PDB file of C-alpha atoms in Angstrom:
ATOM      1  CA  UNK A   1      -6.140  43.954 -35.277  1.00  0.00           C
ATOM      2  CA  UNK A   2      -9.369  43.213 -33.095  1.00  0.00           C
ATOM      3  CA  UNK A   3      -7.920  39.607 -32.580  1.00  0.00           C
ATOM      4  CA  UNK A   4      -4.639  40.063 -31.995  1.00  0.00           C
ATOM      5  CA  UNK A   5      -5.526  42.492 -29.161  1.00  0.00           C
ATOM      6  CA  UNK A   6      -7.930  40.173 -27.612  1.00  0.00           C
ATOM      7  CA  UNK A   7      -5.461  37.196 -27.992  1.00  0.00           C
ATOM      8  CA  UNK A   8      -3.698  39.845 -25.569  1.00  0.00           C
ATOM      9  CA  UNK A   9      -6.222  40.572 -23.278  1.00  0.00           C
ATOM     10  CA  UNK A  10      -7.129  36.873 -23.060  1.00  0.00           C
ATOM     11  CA  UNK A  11      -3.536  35.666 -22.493  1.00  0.00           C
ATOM     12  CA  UNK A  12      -2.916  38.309 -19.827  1.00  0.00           C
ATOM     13  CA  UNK A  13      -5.791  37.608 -18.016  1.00  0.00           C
ATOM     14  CA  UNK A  14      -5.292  33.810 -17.853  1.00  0.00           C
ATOM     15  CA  UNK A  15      -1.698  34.678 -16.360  1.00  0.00           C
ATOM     16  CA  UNK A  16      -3.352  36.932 -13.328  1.00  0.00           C
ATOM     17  CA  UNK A  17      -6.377  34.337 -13.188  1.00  0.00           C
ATOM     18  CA  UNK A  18      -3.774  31.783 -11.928  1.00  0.00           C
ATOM     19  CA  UNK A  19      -3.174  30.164 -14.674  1.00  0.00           C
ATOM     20  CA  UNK A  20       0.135  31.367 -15.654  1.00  0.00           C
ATOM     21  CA  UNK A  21       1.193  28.380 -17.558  1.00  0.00           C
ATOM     22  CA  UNK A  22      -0.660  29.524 -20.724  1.00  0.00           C
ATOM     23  CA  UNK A  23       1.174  32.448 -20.531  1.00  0.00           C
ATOM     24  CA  UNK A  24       4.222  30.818 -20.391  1.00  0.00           C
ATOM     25  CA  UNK A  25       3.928  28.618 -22.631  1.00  0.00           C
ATOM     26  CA  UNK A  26       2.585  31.359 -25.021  1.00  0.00           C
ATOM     27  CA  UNK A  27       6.510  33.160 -24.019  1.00  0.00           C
ATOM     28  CA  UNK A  28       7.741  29.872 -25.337  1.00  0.00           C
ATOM     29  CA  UNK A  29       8.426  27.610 -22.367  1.00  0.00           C
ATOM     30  CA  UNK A  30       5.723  25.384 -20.440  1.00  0.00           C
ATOM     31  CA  UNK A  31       5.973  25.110 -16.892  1.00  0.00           C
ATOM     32  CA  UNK A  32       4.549  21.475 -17.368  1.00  0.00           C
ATOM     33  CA  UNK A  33       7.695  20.353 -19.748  1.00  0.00           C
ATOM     34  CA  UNK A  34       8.911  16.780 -18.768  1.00  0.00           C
ATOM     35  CA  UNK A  35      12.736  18.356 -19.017  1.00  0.00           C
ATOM     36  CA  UNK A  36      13.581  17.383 -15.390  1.00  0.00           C
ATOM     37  CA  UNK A  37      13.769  13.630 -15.878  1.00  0.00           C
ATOM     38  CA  UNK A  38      17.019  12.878 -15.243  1.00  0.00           C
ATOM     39  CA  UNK A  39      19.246   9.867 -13.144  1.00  0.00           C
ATOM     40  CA  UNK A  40      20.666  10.234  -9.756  1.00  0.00           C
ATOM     41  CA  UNK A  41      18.885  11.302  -6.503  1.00  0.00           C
ATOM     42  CA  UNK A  42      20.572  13.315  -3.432  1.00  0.00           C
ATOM     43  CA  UNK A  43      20.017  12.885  -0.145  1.00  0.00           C
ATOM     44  CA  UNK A  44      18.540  15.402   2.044  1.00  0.00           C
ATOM     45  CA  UNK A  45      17.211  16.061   6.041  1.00  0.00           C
ATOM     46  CA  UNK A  46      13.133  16.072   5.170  1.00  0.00           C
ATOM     47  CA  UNK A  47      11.574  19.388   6.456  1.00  0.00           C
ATOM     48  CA  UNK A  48       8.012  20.107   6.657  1.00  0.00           C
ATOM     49  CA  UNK A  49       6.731  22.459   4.348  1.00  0.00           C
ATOM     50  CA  UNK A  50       5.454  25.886   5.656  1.00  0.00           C
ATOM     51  CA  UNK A  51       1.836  26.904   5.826  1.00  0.00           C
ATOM     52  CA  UNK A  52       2.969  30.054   4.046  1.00  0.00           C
ATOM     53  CA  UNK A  53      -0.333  30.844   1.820  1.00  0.00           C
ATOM     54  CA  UNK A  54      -0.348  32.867  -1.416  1.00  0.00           C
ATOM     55  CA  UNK A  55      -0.702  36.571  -1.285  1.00  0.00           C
ATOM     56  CA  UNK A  56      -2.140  39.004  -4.047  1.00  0.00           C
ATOM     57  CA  UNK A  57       0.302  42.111  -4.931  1.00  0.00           C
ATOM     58  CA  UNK A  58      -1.632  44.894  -6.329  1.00  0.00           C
ATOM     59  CA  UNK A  59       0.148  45.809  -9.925  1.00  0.00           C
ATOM     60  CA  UNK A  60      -1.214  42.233 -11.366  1.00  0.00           C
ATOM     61  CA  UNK A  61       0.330  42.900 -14.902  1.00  0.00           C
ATOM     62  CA  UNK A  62       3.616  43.125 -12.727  1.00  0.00           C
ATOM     63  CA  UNK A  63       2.939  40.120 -10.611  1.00  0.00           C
ATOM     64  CA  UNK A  64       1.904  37.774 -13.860  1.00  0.00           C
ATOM     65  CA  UNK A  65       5.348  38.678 -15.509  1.00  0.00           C
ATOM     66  CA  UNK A  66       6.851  38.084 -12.295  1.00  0.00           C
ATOM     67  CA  UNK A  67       5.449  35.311 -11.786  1.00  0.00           C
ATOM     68  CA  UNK A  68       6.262  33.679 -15.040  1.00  0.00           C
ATOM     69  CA  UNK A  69       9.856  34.906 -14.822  1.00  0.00           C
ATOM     70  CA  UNK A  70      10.516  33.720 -11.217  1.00  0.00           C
ATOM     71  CA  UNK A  71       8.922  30.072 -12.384  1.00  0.00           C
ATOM     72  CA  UNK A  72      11.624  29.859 -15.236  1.00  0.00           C
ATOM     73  CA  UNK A  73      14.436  30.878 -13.251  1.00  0.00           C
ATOM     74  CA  UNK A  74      13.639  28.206 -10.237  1.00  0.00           C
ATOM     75  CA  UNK A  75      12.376  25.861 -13.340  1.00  0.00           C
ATOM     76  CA  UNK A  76      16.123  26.337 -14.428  1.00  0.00           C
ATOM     77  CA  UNK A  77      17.853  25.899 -11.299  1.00  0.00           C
ATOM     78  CA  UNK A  78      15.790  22.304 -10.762  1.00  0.00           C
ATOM     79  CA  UNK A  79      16.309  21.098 -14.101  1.00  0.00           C
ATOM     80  CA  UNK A  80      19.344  22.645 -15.905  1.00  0.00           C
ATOM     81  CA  UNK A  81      21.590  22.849 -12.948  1.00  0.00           C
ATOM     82  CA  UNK A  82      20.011  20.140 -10.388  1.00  0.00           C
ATOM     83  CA  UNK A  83      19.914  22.778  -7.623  1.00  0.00           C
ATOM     84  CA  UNK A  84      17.265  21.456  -6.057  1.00  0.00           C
ATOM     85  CA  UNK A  85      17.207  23.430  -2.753  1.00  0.00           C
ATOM     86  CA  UNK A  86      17.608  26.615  -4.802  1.00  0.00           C
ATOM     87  CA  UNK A  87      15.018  25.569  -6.789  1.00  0.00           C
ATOM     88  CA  UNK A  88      12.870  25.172  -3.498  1.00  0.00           C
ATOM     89  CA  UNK A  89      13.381  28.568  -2.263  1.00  0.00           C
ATOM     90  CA  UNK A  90      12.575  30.422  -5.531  1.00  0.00           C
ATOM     91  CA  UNK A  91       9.240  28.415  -5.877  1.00  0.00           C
ATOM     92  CA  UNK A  92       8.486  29.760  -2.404  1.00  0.00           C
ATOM     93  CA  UNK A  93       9.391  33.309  -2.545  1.00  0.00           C
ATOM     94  CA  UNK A  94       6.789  33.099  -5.703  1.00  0.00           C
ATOM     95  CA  UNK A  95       4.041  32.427  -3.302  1.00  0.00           C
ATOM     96  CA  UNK A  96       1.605  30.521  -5.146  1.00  0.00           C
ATOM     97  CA  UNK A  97       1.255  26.807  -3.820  1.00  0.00           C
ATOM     98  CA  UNK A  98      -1.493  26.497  -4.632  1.00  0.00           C
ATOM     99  CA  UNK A  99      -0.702  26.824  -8.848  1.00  0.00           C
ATOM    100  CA  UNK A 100      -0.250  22.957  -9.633  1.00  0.00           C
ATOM    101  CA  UNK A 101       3.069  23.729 -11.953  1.00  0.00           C
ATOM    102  CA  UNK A 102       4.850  25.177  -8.712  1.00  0.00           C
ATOM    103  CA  UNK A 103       3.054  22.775  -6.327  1.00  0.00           C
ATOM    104  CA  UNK A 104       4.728  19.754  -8.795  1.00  0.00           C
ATOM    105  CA  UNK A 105       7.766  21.616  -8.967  1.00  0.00           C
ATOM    106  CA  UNK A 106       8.347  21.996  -5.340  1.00  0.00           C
ATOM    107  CA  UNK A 107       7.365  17.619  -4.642  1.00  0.00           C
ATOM    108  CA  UNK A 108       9.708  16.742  -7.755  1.00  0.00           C
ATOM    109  CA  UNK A 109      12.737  18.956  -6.214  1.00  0.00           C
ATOM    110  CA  UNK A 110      11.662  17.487  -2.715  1.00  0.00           C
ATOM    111  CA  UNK A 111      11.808  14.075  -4.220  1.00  0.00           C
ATOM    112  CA  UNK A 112      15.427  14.193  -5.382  1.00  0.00           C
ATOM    113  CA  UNK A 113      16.662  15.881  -2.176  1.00  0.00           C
ATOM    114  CA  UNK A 114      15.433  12.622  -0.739  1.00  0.00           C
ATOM    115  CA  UNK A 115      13.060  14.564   1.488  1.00  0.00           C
ATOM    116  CA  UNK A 116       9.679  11.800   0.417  1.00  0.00           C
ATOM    117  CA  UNK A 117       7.393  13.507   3.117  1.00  0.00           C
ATOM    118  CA  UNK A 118       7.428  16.647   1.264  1.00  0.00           C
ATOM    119  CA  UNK A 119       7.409  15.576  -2.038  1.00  0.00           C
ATOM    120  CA  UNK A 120       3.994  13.608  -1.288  1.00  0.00           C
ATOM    121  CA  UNK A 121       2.904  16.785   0.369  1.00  0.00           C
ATOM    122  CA  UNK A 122       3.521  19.209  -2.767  1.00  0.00           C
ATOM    123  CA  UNK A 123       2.277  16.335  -5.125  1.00  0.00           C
ATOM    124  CA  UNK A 124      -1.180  15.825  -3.197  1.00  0.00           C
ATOM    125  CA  UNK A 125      -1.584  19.760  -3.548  1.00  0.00           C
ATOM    126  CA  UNK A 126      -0.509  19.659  -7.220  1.00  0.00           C
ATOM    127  CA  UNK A 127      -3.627  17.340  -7.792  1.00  0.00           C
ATOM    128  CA  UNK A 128      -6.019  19.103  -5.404  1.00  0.00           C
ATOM    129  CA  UNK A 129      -5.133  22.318  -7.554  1.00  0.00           C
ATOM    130  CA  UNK A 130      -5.578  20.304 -10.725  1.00  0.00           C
ATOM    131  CA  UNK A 131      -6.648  16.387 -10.908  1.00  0.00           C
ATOM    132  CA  UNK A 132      -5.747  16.394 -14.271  1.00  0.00           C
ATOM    133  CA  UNK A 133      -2.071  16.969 -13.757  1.00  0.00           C
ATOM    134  CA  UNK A 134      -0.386  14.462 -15.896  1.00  0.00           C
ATOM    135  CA  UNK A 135       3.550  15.757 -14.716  1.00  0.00           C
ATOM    136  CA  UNK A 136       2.226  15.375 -11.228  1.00  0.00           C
ATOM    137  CA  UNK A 137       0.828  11.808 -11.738  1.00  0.00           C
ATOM    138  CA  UNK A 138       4.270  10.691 -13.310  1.00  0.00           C
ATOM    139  CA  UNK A 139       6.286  11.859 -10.852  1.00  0.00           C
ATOM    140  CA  UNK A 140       3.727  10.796  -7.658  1.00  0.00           C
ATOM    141  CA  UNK A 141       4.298   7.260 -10.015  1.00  0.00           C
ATOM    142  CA  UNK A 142       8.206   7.727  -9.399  1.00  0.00           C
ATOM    143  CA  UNK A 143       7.403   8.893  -5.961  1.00  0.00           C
ATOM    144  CA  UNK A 144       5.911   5.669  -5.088  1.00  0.00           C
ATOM    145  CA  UNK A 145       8.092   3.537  -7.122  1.00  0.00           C
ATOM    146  CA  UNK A 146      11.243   5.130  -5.394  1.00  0.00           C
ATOM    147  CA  UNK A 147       9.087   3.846  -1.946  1.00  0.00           C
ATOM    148  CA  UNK A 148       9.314   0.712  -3.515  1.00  0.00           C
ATOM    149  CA  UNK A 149       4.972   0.707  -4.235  1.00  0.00           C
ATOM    150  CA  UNK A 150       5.408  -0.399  -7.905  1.00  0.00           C
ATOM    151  CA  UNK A 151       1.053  -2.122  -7.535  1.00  0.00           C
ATOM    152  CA  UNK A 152       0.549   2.448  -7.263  1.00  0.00           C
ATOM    153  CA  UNK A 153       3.301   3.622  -9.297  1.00  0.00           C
ATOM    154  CA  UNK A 154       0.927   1.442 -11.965  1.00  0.00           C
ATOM    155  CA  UNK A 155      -2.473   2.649 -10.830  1.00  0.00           C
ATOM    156  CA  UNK A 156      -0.700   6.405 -11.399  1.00  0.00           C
ATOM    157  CA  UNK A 157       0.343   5.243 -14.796  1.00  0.00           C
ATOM    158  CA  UNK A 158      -3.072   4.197 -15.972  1.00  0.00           C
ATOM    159  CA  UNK A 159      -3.849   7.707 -14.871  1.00  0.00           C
ATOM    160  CA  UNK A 160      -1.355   9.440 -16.899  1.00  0.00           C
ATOM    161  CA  UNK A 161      -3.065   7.208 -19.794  1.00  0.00           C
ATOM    162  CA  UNK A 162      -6.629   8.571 -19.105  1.00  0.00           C
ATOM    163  CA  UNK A 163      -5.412  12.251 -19.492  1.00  0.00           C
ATOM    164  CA  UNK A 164      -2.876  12.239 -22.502  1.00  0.00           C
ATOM    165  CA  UNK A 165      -2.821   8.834 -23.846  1.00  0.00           C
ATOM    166  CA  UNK A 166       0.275   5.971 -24.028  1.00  0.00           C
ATOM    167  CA  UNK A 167       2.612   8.274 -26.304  1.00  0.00           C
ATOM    168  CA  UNK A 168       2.761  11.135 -24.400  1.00  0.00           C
ATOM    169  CA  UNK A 169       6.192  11.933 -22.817  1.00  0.00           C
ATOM    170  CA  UNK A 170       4.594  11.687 -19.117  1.00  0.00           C
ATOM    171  CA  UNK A 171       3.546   8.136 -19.718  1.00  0.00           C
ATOM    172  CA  UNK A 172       6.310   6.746 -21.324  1.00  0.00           C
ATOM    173  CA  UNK A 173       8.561   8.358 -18.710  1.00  0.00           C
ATOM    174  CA  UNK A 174       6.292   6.410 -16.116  1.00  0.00           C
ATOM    175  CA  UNK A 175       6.347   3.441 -17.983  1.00  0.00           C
ATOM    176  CA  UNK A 176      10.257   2.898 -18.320  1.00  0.00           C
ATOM    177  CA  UNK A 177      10.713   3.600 -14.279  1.00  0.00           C
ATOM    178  CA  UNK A 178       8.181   0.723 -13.602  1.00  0.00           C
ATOM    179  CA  UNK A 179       9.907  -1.546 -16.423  1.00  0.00           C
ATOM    180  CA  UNK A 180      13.343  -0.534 -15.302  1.00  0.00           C
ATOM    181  CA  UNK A 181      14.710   0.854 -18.061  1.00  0.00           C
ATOM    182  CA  UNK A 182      14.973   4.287 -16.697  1.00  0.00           C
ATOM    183  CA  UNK A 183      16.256   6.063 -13.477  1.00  0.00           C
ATOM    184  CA  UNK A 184      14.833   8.770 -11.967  1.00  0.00           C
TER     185      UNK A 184
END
């Protein structure tokens, strides 16, 4: 019983800690899932991201569930029903930028609004937040393939390959944008 309840404790703590996507991927979805690779783009008026920073509520066992809920409803909108703008303004109202999952989130919606300013914006601040990103290094690879940098798009791939290998679904996502074979 001693484990279970400090599986608990350590699972609620890494949600508050600001890093919710153990949590979440604990509730049985993972913030860092590769499910928004899909054709098409949309085209978009770029607009600069606000400066809004994150802010601390004071129930944090309220916040962490909020936090997790609010990231798979705007994870939904992006991915399921390719409202990208939608998607935008939920990751915003969640307030953490700074989280690299949201940060990702926001660059990859940004990216198929067509609005390439912001996406490298949200992607650069994925990777400050967490260098180790491997979603963020895909899509900064489609980023600068879509800018027509294939020579980066590569040197991003090789970093996808340093943190999870050739067979993971980042890297072959990468790969088959650079070859051609896939759109994104």
């Amino acid at each position: 019983m001693r484990k279970i309840s400090m599986l608990t404790v350590v699972i609620l703590a890494a949600a508050i800690s600001g890093v919710p996507q153990l949590a979440a991927a604990m509730s049985g979805g993972s913030p860092s899932s590769m499910g928004g690779y899909s054709g098409g783009s949309s085209q978009g008026t770029p607009q600069k991201p606000s400066g809004k920073t994150q802010k601390h509520k004071k129930d944090k066992t309220s916040s962490a569930k909020d936090f997790i809920d609010g990231y798979h409803a705007a994870y939904t909108l992006i991915y399921d029903k390719d409202d990208y703008q939608g998607g935008i303004t939920a990751l915003r109202a969640l307030e953490h930028d700074n989280n690299a999952d949201v940060a990702t989130l926001l660059g990859y919606a940004s990216r198929k609004l067509g609005r390439y300013d912001d996406a490298k914006y949200w992607y650069d601040k994925a990777l400050a937040a967490d260098p180790k990103h491997a979603l963020t290094w895909s899509y900064y690879g489609m980023w600068h393939a879509e800018q027509g940098n294939l020579l980066k798009a590569k040197d991003d791939l090789e970093q996808v390959r340093l943190i999870c290998g050739t067979e993971c679904k980042e890297y072959v996502a990468l790969k088959e944008v650079i070859d051609g074979t896939r759109t994104y």
